[in-house]
Amino acid sequence: MPSTFLPMLLIWITIWVAAAGVALLRPGMGELARGFWAMTLFWVAIDAGIAAWSLFSPIEGLEAFRRILLVNSGLDVVYLIVGVVLLLRTAPLVRGFGIAILMQGGFLLVFDLAWWLATGSPNGG
């Protein structure tokens, strides 16, 4: 795993934990915003778990890392579909969940695919 992978993920986590923590402490938040920030906090907890797992059980070998990135990218697409389904619901809380899933899943898709492309061999492999 490239040495800059985890620091980049940890920066993302830190930004969103801080933002969600501040936002959730505000009084009088609407249901949509509450759903967004609560789901965002859930997702960064998942990201933090992934980062911790990567620290304690590092992936050995570039090809194994690239395979995991591809599997994760497929899961990211599923997350985006779920986010769209939730966004189309009428309940503001659920719509907030959908927006957060779209943002976090979208980031993870770009992050995973960018790393997959960046770690590819110069001859296309």
mmCIF file of C-alpha atoms in Angstrom:
data_model
loop_
_atom_site.group_PDB
_atom_site.id
_atom_site.type_symbol
_atom_site.label_atom_id
_atom_site.label_comp_id
_atom_site.label_asym_id
_atom_site.label_seq_id
_atom_site.Cartn_x
_atom_site.Cartn_y
_atom_site.Cartn_z
ATOM 1 C CA MET A 1 0.000 0.000 0.000
ATOM 2 C CA PRO A 2 1.438 3.415 -0.919
ATOM 3 C CA SER A 3 2.643 5.434 2.062
ATOM 4 C CA THR A 4 0.361 8.394 1.275
ATOM 5 C CA PHE A 5 -2.858 6.344 1.075
ATOM 6 C CA LEU A 6 -3.672 6.307 4.797
ATOM 7 C CA PRO A 7 -2.714 9.930 5.487
ATOM 8 C CA MET A 8 -5.076 11.051 2.723
ATOM 9 C CA LEU A 9 -7.887 8.928 4.146
ATOM 10 C CA LEU A 10 -7.169 10.216 7.655
ATOM 11 C CA ILE A 11 -7.369 13.836 6.472
ATOM 12 C CA TRP A 12 -10.809 13.119 4.956
ATOM 13 C CA ILE A 13 -11.938 11.457 8.188
ATOM 14 C CA THR A 14 -10.675 14.306 10.374
ATOM 15 C CA ILE A 15 -12.385 17.004 8.313
ATOM 16 C CA TRP A 16 -15.742 15.222 8.372
ATOM 17 C CA VAL A 17 -15.596 14.201 12.041
ATOM 18 C CA ALA A 18 -14.959 17.825 12.978
ATOM 19 C CA ALA A 19 -17.710 19.123 10.684
ATOM 20 C CA ALA A 20 -20.246 16.527 11.841
ATOM 21 C CA GLY A 21 -19.388 17.064 15.496
ATOM 22 C CA VAL A 22 -19.921 20.812 15.234
ATOM 23 C CA ALA A 23 -23.076 20.450 13.128
ATOM 24 C CA LEU A 24 -24.717 17.884 15.390
ATOM 25 C CA LEU A 25 -24.224 20.122 18.430
ATOM 26 C CA ARG A 26 -26.242 22.948 16.876
ATOM 27 C CA PRO A 27 -29.759 23.288 18.274
ATOM 28 C CA GLY A 28 -32.820 23.421 16.065
ATOM 29 C CA MET A 29 -31.435 21.391 13.185
ATOM 30 C CA GLY A 30 -33.966 20.186 10.630
ATOM 31 C CA GLU A 31 -34.561 16.509 9.907
ATOM 32 C CA LEU A 32 -32.726 16.564 6.568
ATOM 33 C CA ALA A 33 -29.622 18.136 8.117
ATOM 34 C CA ARG A 34 -29.789 15.799 11.109
ATOM 35 C CA GLY A 35 -29.966 12.807 8.773
ATOM 36 C CA PHE A 36 -27.077 14.104 6.686
ATOM 37 C CA TRP A 37 -24.769 14.734 9.631
ATOM 38 C CA ALA A 38 -25.676 11.551 11.493
ATOM 39 C CA MET A 39 -25.039 9.408 8.403
ATOM 40 C CA THR A 40 -21.842 11.327 7.688
ATOM 41 C CA LEU A 41 -20.606 10.525 11.179
ATOM 42 C CA PHE A 42 -21.510 6.860 10.635
ATOM 43 C CA TRP A 43 -19.559 6.781 7.355
ATOM 44 C CA VAL A 44 -16.451 8.392 8.780
ATOM 45 C CA ALA A 45 -16.576 5.837 11.593
ATOM 46 C CA ILE A 46 -16.516 3.138 8.901
ATOM 47 C CA ASP A 47 -13.628 4.932 7.157
ATOM 48 C CA ALA A 48 -11.777 5.140 10.480
ATOM 49 C CA GLY A 49 -12.285 1.405 10.965
ATOM 50 C CA ILE A 50 -10.832 0.750 7.519
ATOM 51 C CA ALA A 51 -7.859 2.977 8.304
ATOM 52 C CA ALA A 52 -7.275 1.233 11.648
ATOM 53 C CA TRP A 53 -7.521 -2.191 10.021
ATOM 54 C CA SER A 54 -5.007 -1.067 7.390
ATOM 55 C CA LEU A 55 -2.598 0.084 10.091
ATOM 56 C CA PHE A 56 -2.755 -3.154 12.064
ATOM 57 C CA SER A 57 -3.044 -5.525 9.122
ATOM 58 C CA PRO A 58 -1.314 -3.900 6.155
ATOM 59 C CA ILE A 59 -2.014 -5.227 2.694
ATOM 60 C CA GLU A 60 0.983 -7.083 1.335
ATOM 61 C CA GLY A 61 1.813 -6.514 -2.298
ATOM 62 C CA LEU A 62 0.680 -4.006 -4.872
ATOM 63 C CA GLU A 63 -1.535 -6.415 -6.815
ATOM 64 C CA ALA A 64 -3.467 -7.374 -3.670
ATOM 65 C CA PHE A 65 -3.932 -3.675 -2.906
ATOM 66 C CA ARG A 66 -5.186 -3.020 -6.451
ATOM 67 C CA ARG A 67 -7.647 -5.954 -6.252
ATOM 68 C CA ILE A 68 -9.048 -4.585 -3.004
ATOM 69 C CA LEU A 69 -9.425 -1.158 -4.609
ATOM 70 C CA LEU A 70 -11.437 -2.684 -7.464
ATOM 71 C CA VAL A 71 -13.707 -4.605 -5.095
ATOM 72 C CA ASN A 72 -14.170 -1.444 -3.029
ATOM 73 C CA SER A 73 -15.018 0.501 -6.187
ATOM 74 C CA GLY A 74 -17.788 -1.978 -6.959
ATOM 75 C CA LEU A 75 -19.128 -1.566 -3.426
ATOM 76 C CA ASP A 76 -18.914 2.207 -3.814
ATOM 77 C CA VAL A 77 -21.230 1.992 -6.832
ATOM 78 C CA VAL A 78 -23.707 0.022 -4.706
ATOM 79 C CA TYR A 79 -23.493 2.733 -2.028
ATOM 80 C CA LEU A 80 -24.272 5.379 -4.651
ATOM 81 C CA ILE A 81 -27.334 3.446 -5.811
ATOM 82 C CA VAL A 82 -28.555 3.149 -2.218
ATOM 83 C CA GLY A 83 -27.927 6.873 -1.761
ATOM 84 C CA VAL A 84 -30.076 7.704 -4.797
ATOM 85 C CA VAL A 85 -32.878 5.419 -3.566
ATOM 86 C CA LEU A 86 -32.841 7.121 -0.158
ATOM 87 C CA LEU A 87 -32.677 10.575 -1.707
ATOM 88 C CA LEU A 88 -35.866 9.855 -3.647
ATOM 89 C CA ARG A 89 -37.819 9.139 -0.444
ATOM 90 C CA THR A 90 -40.100 11.767 1.045
ATOM 91 C CA ALA A 91 -38.979 11.693 4.678
ATOM 92 C CA PRO A 92 -36.411 14.472 5.207
ATOM 93 C CA LEU A 93 -34.335 12.372 7.626
ATOM 94 C CA VAL A 94 -34.024 9.562 5.072
ATOM 95 C CA ARG A 95 -33.244 12.052 2.297
ATOM 96 C CA GLY A 96 -30.457 13.426 4.506
ATOM 97 C CA PHE A 97 -29.104 9.889 4.824
ATOM 98 C CA GLY A 98 -29.150 9.607 1.029
ATOM 99 C CA ILE A 99 -27.258 12.860 0.500
ATOM 100 C CA ALA A 100 -24.566 11.805 2.974
ATOM 101 C CA ILE A 101 -24.218 8.374 1.364
ATOM 102 C CA LEU A 102 -23.899 9.991 -2.064
ATOM 103 C CA MET A 103 -21.162 12.317 -0.816
ATOM 104 C CA GLN A 104 -19.209 9.723 1.123
ATOM 105 C CA GLY A 105 -19.707 6.962 -1.458
ATOM 106 C CA GLY A 106 -18.787 9.353 -4.269
ATOM 107 C CA PHE A 107 -15.592 10.313 -2.488
ATOM 108 C CA LEU A 108 -14.703 6.678 -1.856
ATOM 109 C CA LEU A 109 -15.339 5.763 -5.506
ATOM 110 C CA VAL A 110 -13.062 8.561 -6.741
ATOM 111 C CA PHE A 111 -10.481 7.770 -4.043
ATOM 112 C CA ASP A 112 -10.409 4.032 -4.795
ATOM 113 C CA LEU A 113 -10.335 4.431 -8.585
ATOM 114 C CA ALA A 114 -7.697 7.173 -8.429
ATOM 115 C CA TRP A 115 -5.450 4.942 -6.327
ATOM 116 C CA TRP A 116 -6.123 1.975 -8.604
ATOM 117 C CA LEU A 117 -5.103 4.057 -11.629
ATOM 118 C CA ALA A 118 -2.124 5.621 -9.846
ATOM 119 C CA THR A 119 -0.718 2.235 -8.844
ATOM 120 C CA GLY A 120 -1.102 0.641 -12.284
ATOM 121 C CA SER A 121 1.919 -0.443 -14.257
ATOM 122 C CA PRO A 122 3.264 1.914 -16.941
ATOM 123 C CA ASN A 123 2.360 -0.625 -19.656
ATOM 124 C CA GLY A 124 -1.347 -0.613 -18.806
ATOM 125 C CA GLY A 125 -1.571 -3.471 -16.306
#
